[in-house]
Amino acid sequence: MKIKYKNSLLAVVLLSIFTMISPALANDIYIEQVGDTLDLDIIQDGQDNTIGDGTLDATFEGDDMTFSITQTGSYNIIAATIKGNNYTGTWAISGDSNDINFTCDSLTGVNCETVTMNVTITGNNQDLDIFVGEAADSNNLIANITIDGDDN
Protein backbone atom coordinates (compact mmCIF):
# COMPACT_ATOMS: atom_id res chain seq x y z
CA MET A 1 0.00 0.00 0.00
CA LYS A 2 1.45 3.36 -1.00
CA ILE A 3 0.02 6.53 0.46
CA LYS A 4 1.19 10.08 -0.24
CA TYR A 5 0.46 12.90 2.14
CA LYS A 6 1.20 16.56 1.75
CA ASN A 7 0.99 17.04 5.49
CA SER A 8 3.90 15.16 7.09
CA LEU A 9 2.36 15.47 10.58
CA LEU A 10 -0.72 13.59 9.40
CA ALA A 11 1.51 10.87 7.92
CA VAL A 12 3.35 10.48 11.23
CA VAL A 13 0.09 10.24 13.17
CA LEU A 14 -1.35 7.64 10.77
CA LEU A 15 1.89 5.63 10.82
CA SER A 16 1.81 5.68 14.63
CA ILE A 17 -1.78 4.42 14.67
CA PHE A 18 -1.01 1.60 12.21
CA THR A 19 2.02 0.61 14.27
CA MET A 20 0.02 0.50 17.51
CA ILE A 21 -2.78 -1.66 16.08
CA SER A 22 -0.60 -4.08 14.13
CA PRO A 23 -0.23 -7.45 15.87
CA ALA A 24 3.06 -8.25 17.60
CA LEU A 25 4.60 -11.43 16.24
CA ALA A 26 7.32 -13.63 17.66
CA ASN A 27 10.83 -13.63 16.23
CA ASP A 28 12.08 -16.97 14.95
CA ILE A 29 15.82 -17.21 14.27
CA TYR A 30 17.38 -20.19 12.49
CA ILE A 31 21.16 -20.15 12.11
CA GLU A 32 23.52 -22.57 10.49
CA GLN A 33 26.94 -20.92 10.72
CA VAL A 34 30.27 -22.40 9.58
CA GLY A 35 33.63 -20.68 10.04
CA ASP A 36 36.06 -19.58 12.70
CA THR A 37 36.12 -16.44 14.88
CA LEU A 38 32.36 -15.81 15.02
CA ASP A 39 31.29 -12.82 17.12
CA LEU A 40 27.49 -12.63 17.38
CA ASP A 41 25.00 -10.92 19.71
CA ILE A 42 21.30 -11.84 19.61
CA ILE A 43 18.66 -9.79 21.46
CA GLN A 44 14.99 -10.81 21.50
CA ASP A 45 12.26 -9.03 23.44
CA GLY A 46 8.74 -10.40 23.73
CA GLN A 47 7.19 -13.81 24.08
CA ASP A 48 7.18 -16.97 21.96
CA ASN A 49 10.56 -16.10 20.38
CA THR A 50 12.85 -18.88 19.21
CA ILE A 51 16.49 -19.42 18.40
CA GLY A 52 16.39 -22.83 16.79
CA ASP A 53 13.10 -24.51 17.62
CA GLY A 54 13.71 -27.73 19.51
CA THR A 55 13.59 -29.86 16.38
CA LEU A 56 16.16 -27.90 14.37
CA ASP A 57 18.92 -26.37 16.51
CA ALA A 58 20.75 -23.19 15.65
CA THR A 59 24.15 -24.66 14.71
CA PHE A 60 27.51 -22.92 15.12
CA GLU A 61 30.50 -24.72 13.62
CA GLY A 62 34.06 -23.39 13.91
CA ASP A 63 36.71 -22.47 16.43
CA ASP A 64 37.08 -19.35 18.58
CA MET A 65 33.40 -18.43 18.74
CA THR A 66 31.80 -15.76 20.89
CA PHE A 67 28.08 -15.30 20.91
CA SER A 68 25.74 -13.83 23.44
CA ILE A 69 21.99 -14.17 23.76
CA THR A 70 19.56 -11.90 25.59
CA GLN A 71 15.91 -12.96 25.71
CA THR A 72 13.32 -10.99 27.64
CA GLY A 73 9.82 -12.40 27.87
CA SER A 74 7.99 -15.65 28.45
CA TYR A 75 7.63 -18.89 26.47
CA ASN A 76 10.89 -18.37 24.56
CA ILE A 77 13.03 -21.22 23.20
CA ILE A 78 16.78 -21.50 22.65
CA ALA A 79 18.06 -24.67 20.98
CA ALA A 80 21.75 -24.21 20.09
CA THR A 81 24.54 -26.61 19.17
CA ILE A 82 28.25 -25.72 19.12
CA LYS A 83 30.66 -27.71 16.96
CA GLY A 84 34.05 -26.24 17.75
CA ASN A 85 36.94 -26.11 20.18
CA ASN A 86 36.59 -22.70 21.84
CA TYR A 87 33.37 -20.98 22.86
CA THR A 88 32.70 -17.93 25.01
CA GLY A 89 29.19 -16.70 25.68
CA THR A 90 26.85 -14.78 27.93
CA TRP A 91 23.20 -15.72 28.10
CA ALA A 92 20.73 -13.47 29.92
CA ILE A 93 17.20 -14.84 30.09
CA SER A 94 14.32 -13.18 31.93
CA GLY A 95 10.68 -14.17 31.93
CA ASP A 96 8.70 -17.30 32.73
CA SER A 97 8.39 -20.75 31.12
CA ASN A 98 11.42 -20.50 28.84
CA ASP A 99 13.11 -23.59 27.37
CA ILE A 100 16.92 -23.53 26.94
CA ASN A 101 18.81 -26.44 25.37
CA PHE A 102 22.55 -25.93 24.75
CA THR A 103 24.90 -28.63 23.48
CA CYS A 104 28.64 -28.33 22.89
CA ASP A 105 30.33 -31.35 21.30
CA SER A 106 27.45 -33.77 21.16
CA LEU A 107 28.66 -36.55 18.86
CA THR A 108 30.34 -34.03 16.53
CA GLY A 109 33.88 -35.40 16.52
CA VAL A 110 35.39 -32.19 17.90
CA ASN A 111 36.23 -31.24 21.45
CA CYS A 112 34.74 -28.27 23.19
CA GLU A 113 38.06 -27.91 24.91
CA THR A 114 37.79 -24.34 26.18
CA VAL A 115 34.29 -23.16 27.09
CA THR A 116 33.44 -20.10 29.18
CA MET A 117 29.73 -19.54 29.82
CA ASN A 118 27.91 -17.01 31.96
CA VAL A 119 24.20 -17.84 32.18
CA THR A 120 21.78 -15.70 34.18
CA ILE A 121 18.13 -16.74 34.34
CA THR A 122 15.43 -14.78 36.13
CA GLY A 123 11.88 -16.10 36.25
CA ASN A 124 9.77 -19.13 37.06
CA ASN A 125 9.26 -22.53 35.42
CA GLN A 126 12.45 -22.46 33.33
CA ASP A 127 13.72 -25.64 31.65
CA LEU A 128 17.52 -25.55 31.28
CA ASP A 129 19.58 -28.34 29.65
CA ILE A 130 23.32 -27.75 29.11
CA PHE A 131 25.62 -30.47 27.75
CA VAL A 132 29.34 -29.73 27.33
CA GLY A 133 31.90 -32.37 26.32
CA GLU A 134 29.22 -35.01 26.04
CA ALA A 135 31.05 -37.11 23.41
CA ALA A 136 34.65 -36.03 24.18
CA ASP A 137 36.63 -34.22 26.81
CA SER A 138 36.12 -30.64 27.84
CA ASN A 139 39.40 -29.74 29.50
CA ASN A 140 38.75 -26.08 30.33
CA LEU A 141 35.12 -25.52 31.24
CA ILE A 142 34.13 -22.45 33.22
CA ALA A 143 30.35 -22.27 33.64
CA ASN A 144 28.74 -19.65 35.87
CA ILE A 145 25.02 -20.30 36.10
CA THR A 146 22.75 -18.08 38.21
CA ILE A 147 19.05 -18.93 38.44
CA ASP A 148 16.56 -16.78 40.35
CA GLY A 149 12.94 -17.91 40.50
CA ASP A 150 10.67 -20.80 41.43
CA ASP A 151 10.09 -24.24 39.90
CA ASN A 152 13.17 -24.12 37.68
PDB file of C-alpha atoms in Angstrom:
ATOM      1  CA  MET A   1       0.000   0.000   0.000  1.00  0.00           C
ATOM      2  CA  LYS A   2       1.455   3.355  -1.004  1.00  0.00           C
ATOM      3  CA  ILE A   3       0.023   6.530   0.462  1.00  0.00           C
ATOM      4  CA  LYS A   4       1.190  10.078  -0.241  1.00  0.00           C
ATOM      5  CA  TYR A   5       0.461  12.901   2.139  1.00  0.00           C
ATOM      6  CA  LYS A   6       1.196  16.560   1.754  1.00  0.00           C
ATOM      7  CA  ASN A   7       0.994  17.036   5.491  1.00  0.00           C
ATOM      8  CA  SER A   8       3.902  15.159   7.088  1.00  0.00           C
ATOM      9  CA  LEU A   9       2.361  15.472  10.582  1.00  0.00           C
ATOM     10  CA  LEU A  10      -0.723  13.594   9.399  1.00  0.00           C
ATOM     11  CA  ALA A  11       1.510  10.871   7.918  1.00  0.00           C
ATOM     12  CA  VAL A  12       3.355  10.482  11.228  1.00  0.00           C
ATOM     13  CA  VAL A  13       0.085  10.243  13.167  1.00  0.00           C
ATOM     14  CA  LEU A  14      -1.349   7.637  10.770  1.00  0.00           C
ATOM     15  CA  LEU A  15       1.886   5.626  10.820  1.00  0.00           C
ATOM     16  CA  SER A  16       1.808   5.677  14.629  1.00  0.00           C
ATOM     17  CA  ILE A  17      -1.778   4.425  14.675  1.00  0.00           C
ATOM     18  CA  PHE A  18      -1.014   1.598  12.208  1.00  0.00           C
ATOM     19  CA  THR A  19       2.020   0.609  14.274  1.00  0.00           C
ATOM     20  CA  MET A  20       0.016   0.501  17.508  1.00  0.00           C
ATOM     21  CA  ILE A  21      -2.778  -1.662  16.079  1.00  0.00           C
ATOM     22  CA  SER A  22      -0.603  -4.079  14.131  1.00  0.00           C
ATOM     23  CA  PRO A  23      -0.225  -7.445  15.874  1.00  0.00           C
ATOM     24  CA  ALA A  24       3.064  -8.250  17.600  1.00  0.00           C
ATOM     25  CA  LEU A  25       4.599 -11.430  16.235  1.00  0.00           C
ATOM     26  CA  ALA A  26       7.320 -13.632  17.665  1.00  0.00           C
ATOM     27  CA  ASN A  27      10.827 -13.626  16.234  1.00  0.00           C
ATOM     28  CA  ASP A  28      12.082 -16.971  14.946  1.00  0.00           C
ATOM     29  CA  ILE A  29      15.825 -17.213  14.270  1.00  0.00           C
ATOM     30  CA  TYR A  30      17.381 -20.191  12.487  1.00  0.00           C
ATOM     31  CA  ILE A  31      21.158 -20.148  12.112  1.00  0.00           C
ATOM     32  CA  GLU A  32      23.519 -22.574  10.485  1.00  0.00           C
ATOM     33  CA  GLN A  33      26.936 -20.920  10.716  1.00  0.00           C
ATOM     34  CA  VAL A  34      30.267 -22.396   9.581  1.00  0.00           C
ATOM     35  CA  GLY A  35      33.631 -20.684  10.039  1.00  0.00           C
ATOM     36  CA  ASP A  36      36.064 -19.576  12.696  1.00  0.00           C
ATOM     37  CA  THR A  37      36.116 -16.438  14.875  1.00  0.00           C
ATOM     38  CA  LEU A  38      32.364 -15.810  15.022  1.00  0.00           C
ATOM     39  CA  ASP A  39      31.288 -12.816  17.125  1.00  0.00           C
ATOM     40  CA  LEU A  40      27.490 -12.629  17.375  1.00  0.00           C
ATOM     41  CA  ASP A  41      24.995 -10.917  19.710  1.00  0.00           C
ATOM     42  CA  ILE A  42      21.298 -11.837  19.611  1.00  0.00           C
ATOM     43  CA  ILE A  43      18.657  -9.794  21.461  1.00  0.00           C
ATOM     44  CA  GLN A  44      14.993 -10.809  21.502  1.00  0.00           C
ATOM     45  CA  ASP A  45      12.263  -9.026  23.442  1.00  0.00           C
ATOM     46  CA  GLY A  46       8.738 -10.398  23.733  1.00  0.00           C
ATOM     47  CA  GLN A  47       7.188 -13.809  24.076  1.00  0.00           C
ATOM     48  CA  ASP A  48       7.184 -16.969  21.958  1.00  0.00           C
ATOM     49  CA  ASN A  49      10.560 -16.096  20.383  1.00  0.00           C
ATOM     50  CA  THR A  50      12.854 -18.882  19.214  1.00  0.00           C
ATOM     51  CA  ILE A  51      16.495 -19.420  18.395  1.00  0.00           C
ATOM     52  CA  GLY A  52      16.385 -22.835  16.791  1.00  0.00           C
ATOM     53  CA  ASP A  53      13.098 -24.507  17.623  1.00  0.00           C
ATOM     54  CA  GLY A  54      13.713 -27.725  19.513  1.00  0.00           C
ATOM     55  CA  THR A  55      13.587 -29.862  16.379  1.00  0.00           C
ATOM     56  CA  LEU A  56      16.165 -27.905  14.367  1.00  0.00           C
ATOM     57  CA  ASP A  57      18.916 -26.373  16.514  1.00  0.00           C
ATOM     58  CA  ALA A  58      20.755 -23.194  15.647  1.00  0.00           C
ATOM     59  CA  THR A  59      24.154 -24.662  14.714  1.00  0.00           C
ATOM     60  CA  PHE A  60      27.507 -22.919  15.122  1.00  0.00           C
ATOM     61  CA  GLU A  61      30.503 -24.717  13.621  1.00  0.00           C
ATOM     62  CA  GLY A  62      34.060 -23.391  13.912  1.00  0.00           C
ATOM     63  CA  ASP A  63      36.711 -22.466  16.425  1.00  0.00           C
ATOM     64  CA  ASP A  64      37.081 -19.347  18.579  1.00  0.00           C
ATOM     65  CA  MET A  65      33.400 -18.430  18.738  1.00  0.00           C
ATOM     66  CA  THR A  66      31.803 -15.764  20.888  1.00  0.00           C
ATOM     67  CA  PHE A  67      28.079 -15.304  20.913  1.00  0.00           C
ATOM     68  CA  SER A  68      25.737 -13.825  23.444  1.00  0.00           C
ATOM     69  CA  ILE A  69      21.994 -14.172  23.760  1.00  0.00           C
ATOM     70  CA  THR A  70      19.557 -11.898  25.587  1.00  0.00           C
ATOM     71  CA  GLN A  71      15.911 -12.960  25.711  1.00  0.00           C
ATOM     72  CA  THR A  72      13.316 -10.987  27.640  1.00  0.00           C
ATOM     73  CA  GLY A  73       9.825 -12.405  27.867  1.00  0.00           C
ATOM     74  CA  SER A  74       7.989 -15.654  28.449  1.00  0.00           C
ATOM     75  CA  TYR A  75       7.632 -18.888  26.471  1.00  0.00           C
ATOM     76  CA  ASN A  76      10.891 -18.375  24.560  1.00  0.00           C
ATOM     77  CA  ILE A  77      13.031 -21.220  23.197  1.00  0.00           C
ATOM     78  CA  ILE A  78      16.783 -21.500  22.655  1.00  0.00           C
ATOM     79  CA  ALA A  79      18.058 -24.670  20.981  1.00  0.00           C
ATOM     80  CA  ALA A  80      21.752 -24.212  20.090  1.00  0.00           C
ATOM     81  CA  THR A  81      24.544 -26.606  19.169  1.00  0.00           C
ATOM     82  CA  ILE A  82      28.249 -25.717  19.122  1.00  0.00           C
ATOM     83  CA  LYS A  83      30.656 -27.713  16.965  1.00  0.00           C
ATOM     84  CA  GLY A  84      34.053 -26.242  17.752  1.00  0.00           C
ATOM     85  CA  ASN A  85      36.943 -26.110  20.183  1.00  0.00           C
ATOM     86  CA  ASN A  86      36.593 -22.698  21.841  1.00  0.00           C
ATOM     87  CA  TYR A  87      33.365 -20.983  22.855  1.00  0.00           C
ATOM     88  CA  THR A  88      32.696 -17.929  25.009  1.00  0.00           C
ATOM     89  CA  GLY A  89      29.191 -16.698  25.685  1.00  0.00           C
ATOM     90  CA  THR A  90      26.853 -14.775  27.926  1.00  0.00           C
ATOM     91  CA  TRP A  91      23.204 -15.721  28.101  1.00  0.00           C
ATOM     92  CA  ALA A  92      20.733 -13.468  29.922  1.00  0.00           C
ATOM     93  CA  ILE A  93      17.198 -14.842  30.094  1.00  0.00           C
ATOM     94  CA  SER A  94      14.323 -13.178  31.932  1.00  0.00           C
ATOM     95  CA  GLY A  95      10.676 -14.168  31.933  1.00  0.00           C
ATOM     96  CA  ASP A  96       8.697 -17.305  32.727  1.00  0.00           C
ATOM     97  CA  SER A  97       8.389 -20.751  31.123  1.00  0.00           C
ATOM     98  CA  ASN A  98      11.417 -20.499  28.840  1.00  0.00           C
ATOM     99  CA  ASP A  99      13.108 -23.592  27.373  1.00  0.00           C
ATOM    100  CA  ILE A 100      16.915 -23.530  26.936  1.00  0.00           C
ATOM    101  CA  ASN A 101      18.807 -26.443  25.367  1.00  0.00           C
ATOM    102  CA  PHE A 102      22.547 -25.934  24.749  1.00  0.00           C
ATOM    103  CA  THR A 103      24.904 -28.625  23.479  1.00  0.00           C
ATOM    104  CA  CYS A 104      28.636 -28.326  22.886  1.00  0.00           C
ATOM    105  CA  ASP A 105      30.329 -31.354  21.303  1.00  0.00           C
ATOM    106  CA  SER A 106      27.449 -33.770  21.157  1.00  0.00           C
ATOM    107  CA  LEU A 107      28.660 -36.546  18.860  1.00  0.00           C
ATOM    108  CA  THR A 108      30.337 -34.031  16.535  1.00  0.00           C
ATOM    109  CA  GLY A 109      33.880 -35.403  16.523  1.00  0.00           C
ATOM    110  CA  VAL A 110      35.395 -32.190  17.898  1.00  0.00           C
ATOM    111  CA  ASN A 111      36.235 -31.241  21.451  1.00  0.00           C
ATOM    112  CA  CYS A 112      34.738 -28.268  23.185  1.00  0.00           C
ATOM    113  CA  GLU A 113      38.062 -27.908  24.914  1.00  0.00           C
ATOM    114  CA  THR A 114      37.790 -24.344  26.183  1.00  0.00           C
ATOM    115  CA  VAL A 115      34.292 -23.157  27.091  1.00  0.00           C
ATOM    116  CA  THR A 116      33.441 -20.101  29.179  1.00  0.00           C
ATOM    117  CA  MET A 117      29.729 -19.536  29.816  1.00  0.00           C
ATOM    118  CA  ASN A 118      27.908 -17.009  31.959  1.00  0.00           C
ATOM    119  CA  VAL A 119      24.205 -17.836  32.176  1.00  0.00           C
ATOM    120  CA  THR A 120      21.776 -15.701  34.176  1.00  0.00           C
ATOM    121  CA  ILE A 121      18.132 -16.738  34.343  1.00  0.00           C
ATOM    122  CA  THR A 122      15.428 -14.778  36.131  1.00  0.00           C
ATOM    123  CA  GLY A 123      11.878 -16.102  36.251  1.00  0.00           C
ATOM    124  CA  ASN A 124       9.774 -19.125  37.058  1.00  0.00           C
ATOM    125  CA  ASN A 125       9.264 -22.532  35.416  1.00  0.00           C
ATOM    126  CA  GLN A 126      12.449 -22.462  33.325  1.00  0.00           C
ATOM    127  CA  ASP A 127      13.720 -25.643  31.649  1.00  0.00           C
ATOM    128  CA  LEU A 128      17.525 -25.554  31.278  1.00  0.00           C
ATOM    129  CA  ASP A 129      19.577 -28.342  29.651  1.00  0.00           C
ATOM    130  CA  ILE A 130      23.323 -27.750  29.113  1.00  0.00           C
ATOM    131  CA  PHE A 131      25.618 -30.470  27.751  1.00  0.00           C
ATOM    132  CA  VAL A 132      29.344 -29.729  27.332  1.00  0.00           C
ATOM    133  CA  GLY A 133      31.896 -32.369  26.316  1.00  0.00           C
ATOM    134  CA  GLU A 134      29.221 -35.011  26.036  1.00  0.00           C
ATOM    135  CA  ALA A 135      31.047 -37.113  23.413  1.00  0.00           C
ATOM    136  CA  ALA A 136      34.646 -36.032  24.178  1.00  0.00           C
ATOM    137  CA  ASP A 137      36.634 -34.221  26.809  1.00  0.00           C
ATOM    138  CA  SER A 138      36.124 -30.636  27.840  1.00  0.00           C
ATOM    139  CA  ASN A 139      39.403 -29.735  29.503  1.00  0.00           C
ATOM    140  CA  ASN A 140      38.754 -26.082  30.330  1.00  0.00           C
ATOM    141  CA  LEU A 141      35.123 -25.518  31.240  1.00  0.00           C
ATOM    142  CA  ILE A 142      34.128 -22.449  33.224  1.00  0.00           C
ATOM    143  CA  ALA A 143      30.353 -22.267  33.645  1.00  0.00           C
ATOM    144  CA  ASN A 144      28.740 -19.653  35.865  1.00  0.00           C
ATOM    145  CA  ILE A 145      25.016 -20.300  36.099  1.00  0.00           C
ATOM    146  CA  THR A 146      22.747 -18.082  38.208  1.00  0.00           C
ATOM    147  CA  ILE A 147      19.053 -18.927  38.439  1.00  0.00           C
ATOM    148  CA  ASP A 148      16.563 -16.783  40.352  1.00  0.00           C
ATOM    149  CA  GLY A 149      12.941 -17.906  40.496  1.00  0.00           C
ATOM    150  CA  ASP A 150      10.673 -20.797  41.431  1.00  0.00           C
ATOM    151  CA  ASP A 151      10.091 -24.241  39.904  1.00  0.00           C
ATOM    152  CA  ASN A 152      13.172 -24.124  37.676  1.00  0.00           C
TER     153      ASN A 152
END
